C-alpha positions as semicolon CSV with decimal commas, in nm:
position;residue;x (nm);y (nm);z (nm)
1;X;0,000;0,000;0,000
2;X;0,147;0,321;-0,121
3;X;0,061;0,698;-0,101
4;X;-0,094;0,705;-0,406
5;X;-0,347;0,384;-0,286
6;X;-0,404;0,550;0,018
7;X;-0,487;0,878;-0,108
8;X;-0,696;0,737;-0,381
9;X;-0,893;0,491;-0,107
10;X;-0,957;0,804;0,046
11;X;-1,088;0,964;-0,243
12;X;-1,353;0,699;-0,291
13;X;-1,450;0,698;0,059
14;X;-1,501;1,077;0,076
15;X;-1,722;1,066;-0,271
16;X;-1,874;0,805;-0,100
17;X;-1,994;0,947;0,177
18;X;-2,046;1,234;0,020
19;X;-2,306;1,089;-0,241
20;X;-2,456;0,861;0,001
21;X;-2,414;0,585;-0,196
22;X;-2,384;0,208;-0,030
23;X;-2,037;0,086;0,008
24;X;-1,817;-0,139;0,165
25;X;-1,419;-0,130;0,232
26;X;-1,234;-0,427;0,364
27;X;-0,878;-0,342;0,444
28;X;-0,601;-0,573;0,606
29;X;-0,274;-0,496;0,667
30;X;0,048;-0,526;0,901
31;X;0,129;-0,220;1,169
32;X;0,328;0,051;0,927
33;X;0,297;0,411;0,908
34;X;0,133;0,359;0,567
35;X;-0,159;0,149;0,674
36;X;-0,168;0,420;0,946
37;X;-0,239;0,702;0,738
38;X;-0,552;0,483;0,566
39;X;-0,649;0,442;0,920
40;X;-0,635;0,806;1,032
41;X;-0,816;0,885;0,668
42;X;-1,089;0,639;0,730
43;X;-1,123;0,784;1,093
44;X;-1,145;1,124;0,935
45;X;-1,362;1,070;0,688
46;X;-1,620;0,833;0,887
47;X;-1,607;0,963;1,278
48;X;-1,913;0,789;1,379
49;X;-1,876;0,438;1,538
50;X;-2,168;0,279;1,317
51;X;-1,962;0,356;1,012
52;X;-1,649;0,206;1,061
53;X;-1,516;-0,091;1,306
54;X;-1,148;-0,158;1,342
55;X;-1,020;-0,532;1,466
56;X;-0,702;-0,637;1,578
57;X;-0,610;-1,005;1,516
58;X;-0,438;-1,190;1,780
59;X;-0,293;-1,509;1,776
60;X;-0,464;-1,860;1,715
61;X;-0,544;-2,003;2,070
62;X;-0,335;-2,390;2,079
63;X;-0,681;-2,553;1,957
64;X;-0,739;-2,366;1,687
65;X;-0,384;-2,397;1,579
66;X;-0,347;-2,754;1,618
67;X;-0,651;-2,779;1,443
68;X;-0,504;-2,613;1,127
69;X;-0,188;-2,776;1,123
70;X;-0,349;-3,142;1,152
71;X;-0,592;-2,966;0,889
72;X;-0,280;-2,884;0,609
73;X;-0,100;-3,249;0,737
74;X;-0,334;-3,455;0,854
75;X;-0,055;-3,726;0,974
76;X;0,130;-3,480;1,207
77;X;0,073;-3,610;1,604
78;X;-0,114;-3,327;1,805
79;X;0,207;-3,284;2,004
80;X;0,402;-3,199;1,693
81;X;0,113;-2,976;1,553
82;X;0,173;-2,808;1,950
83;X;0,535;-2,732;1,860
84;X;0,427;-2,622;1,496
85;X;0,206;-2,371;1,664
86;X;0,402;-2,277;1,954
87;X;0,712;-2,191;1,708
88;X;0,508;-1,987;1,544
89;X;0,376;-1,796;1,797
90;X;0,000;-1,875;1,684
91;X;0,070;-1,683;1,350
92;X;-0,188;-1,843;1,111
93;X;0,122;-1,735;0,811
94;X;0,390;-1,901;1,015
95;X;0,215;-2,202;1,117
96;X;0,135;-2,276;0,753
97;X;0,492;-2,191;0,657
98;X;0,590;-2,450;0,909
99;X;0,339;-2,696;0,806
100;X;0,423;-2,709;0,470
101;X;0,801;-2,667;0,482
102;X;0,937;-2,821;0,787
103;X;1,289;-2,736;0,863
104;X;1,358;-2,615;0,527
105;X;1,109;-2,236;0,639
106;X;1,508;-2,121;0,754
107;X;1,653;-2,214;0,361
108;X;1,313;-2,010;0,220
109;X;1,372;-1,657;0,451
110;X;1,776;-1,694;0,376
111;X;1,695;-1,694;0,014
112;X;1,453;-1,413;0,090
113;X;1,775;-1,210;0,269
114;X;1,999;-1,277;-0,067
115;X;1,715;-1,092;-0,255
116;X;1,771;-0,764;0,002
117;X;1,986;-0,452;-0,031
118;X;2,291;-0,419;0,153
119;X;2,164;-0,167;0,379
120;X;1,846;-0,329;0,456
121;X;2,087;-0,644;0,522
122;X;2,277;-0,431;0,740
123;X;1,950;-0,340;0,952
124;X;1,789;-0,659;0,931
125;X;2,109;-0,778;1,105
126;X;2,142;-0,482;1,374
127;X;1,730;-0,584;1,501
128;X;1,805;-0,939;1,487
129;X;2,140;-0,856;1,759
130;X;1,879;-0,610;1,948
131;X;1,630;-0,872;1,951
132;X;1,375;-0,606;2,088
133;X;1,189;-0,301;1,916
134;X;1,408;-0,024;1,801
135;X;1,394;0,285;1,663
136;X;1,513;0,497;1,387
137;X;1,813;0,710;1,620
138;X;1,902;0,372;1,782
139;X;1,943;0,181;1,442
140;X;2,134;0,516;1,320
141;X;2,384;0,520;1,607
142;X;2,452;0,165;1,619
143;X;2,507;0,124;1,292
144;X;2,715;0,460;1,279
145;X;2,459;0,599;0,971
146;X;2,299;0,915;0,913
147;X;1,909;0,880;0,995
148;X;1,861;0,958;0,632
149;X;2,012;0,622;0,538
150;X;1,803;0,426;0,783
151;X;1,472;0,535;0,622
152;X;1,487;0,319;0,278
153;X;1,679;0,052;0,435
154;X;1,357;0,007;0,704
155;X;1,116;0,056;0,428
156;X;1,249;-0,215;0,188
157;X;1,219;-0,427;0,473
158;X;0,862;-0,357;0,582
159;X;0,793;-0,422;0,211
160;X;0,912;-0,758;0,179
161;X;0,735;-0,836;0,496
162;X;1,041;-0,907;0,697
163;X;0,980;-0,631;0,944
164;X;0,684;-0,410;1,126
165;X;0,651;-0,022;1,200
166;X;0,433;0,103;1,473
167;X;0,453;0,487;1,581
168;X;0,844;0,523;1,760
169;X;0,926;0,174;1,689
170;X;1,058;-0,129;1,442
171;X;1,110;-0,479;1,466
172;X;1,123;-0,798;1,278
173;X;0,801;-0,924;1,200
174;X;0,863;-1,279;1,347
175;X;1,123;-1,430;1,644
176;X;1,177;-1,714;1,311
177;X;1,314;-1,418;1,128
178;X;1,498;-1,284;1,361
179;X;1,627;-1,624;1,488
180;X;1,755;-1,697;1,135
181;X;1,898;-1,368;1,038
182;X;2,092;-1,384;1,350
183;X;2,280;-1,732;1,260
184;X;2,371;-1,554;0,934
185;X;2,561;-1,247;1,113
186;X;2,876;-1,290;1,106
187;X;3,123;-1,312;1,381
188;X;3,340;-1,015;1,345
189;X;3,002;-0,778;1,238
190;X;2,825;-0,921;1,550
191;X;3,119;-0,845;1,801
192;X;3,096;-0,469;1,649
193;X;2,765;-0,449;1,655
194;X;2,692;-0,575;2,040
195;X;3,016;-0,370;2,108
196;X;2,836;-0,057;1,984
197;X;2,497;-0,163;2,148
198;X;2,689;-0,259;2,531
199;X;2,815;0,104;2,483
200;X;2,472;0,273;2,395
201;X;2,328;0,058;2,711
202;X;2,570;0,147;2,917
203;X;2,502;0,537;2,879
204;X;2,160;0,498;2,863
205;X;2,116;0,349;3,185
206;X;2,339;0,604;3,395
207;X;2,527;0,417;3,618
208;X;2,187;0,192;3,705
């Protein structure tokens, strides 16, 4: 979803509205400052609570997602479907990537890392050492960038689905990502890297 989408979705929504006319708009999309701005349009254009209803999806509860994993492979023990969905962290997306390609999920996302920039590399690897939310001046700093160079690096990533944005934050859309992007660090980048983040903690928390 780009500018353009959003600001025509908006367009429609306003004419709309506007004319009265019946219509319906389904929209679902990751956290991101993009699907953001839809969301502050839509809230914008229809205030009232009858005209609009916003959801947030959690994860699948164990039953439900041992009940799709035995649905996909119907030979998998409900103990292994357990692990499936536990790994996944009840992620309908990464329980059927796990379902369907075992072991082999860590070969798909490295392939999906040679297809990256090297900056976005370069971030991708600085969240997976964090291994919490950042933000935009912490990625810049620890990766000794300007801010300006952060900014397309993060947004590649978003694209390809590999991270999430909410407001002040980014991280890795899934521990599997980050898990695997960490095991391809390596060693000498990783030492500099944790160097430069034990530093940054070490200021930050003023002596506590």
């Amino acid at each position: 979803l780009d500018d353009v989408s959003v600001a025509l979705l908006s367009y429609l929504l306003r004419a709309g509205e506007a004319d009265g006319k019946p219509m319906a708009v389904l929209v679902g999309g990751r956290p991101s400052a993009t699907t953001g701005k839809l969301r502050d349009a839509v809230l914008a254009i229809l205030p009232g609570k009858d005209l609009h209803a916003e959801l947030e999806l959690g994860p699948l509860s164990e039953g439900a997602g041992v009940a799709m994993v035995r649905g996909m492979k119907p030979e998998a023990s409900v103990a292994d479907a357990a692990r499936i969905w536990q790994r996944a962290a009840g992620s309908p997306f990464w329980i059927e990537a796990l379902t369907i390609t075992g072991e082999a999920q860590g070969d798909s996302l490295a392939d999906r890392f040679g297809q990256l920039g090297e900056d976005a590399v370069a971030v991708l690897q600085a969240l997976a050492l964090i291994a919490r939310p950042s933000d935009l001046s912490e990625l810049a700093r620890l990766l000794d960038w300007p801010a300006q160079r952060v900014q397309p690096a993060m947004a590649e990533l978003r694209g390809r689905g590999l991270a999430i944005e909410r407001p002040g934050s980014i991280e890795t859309a899934h521990d599997l990502i980050r898990e695997t992007a960490r095991r391809q660090v390596p060693v000498l980048t990783a030492r500099r890297l944790e160097s430069r983040l034990a530093a940054q903690l070490w200021r930050t928390a003023d002596g506590d």
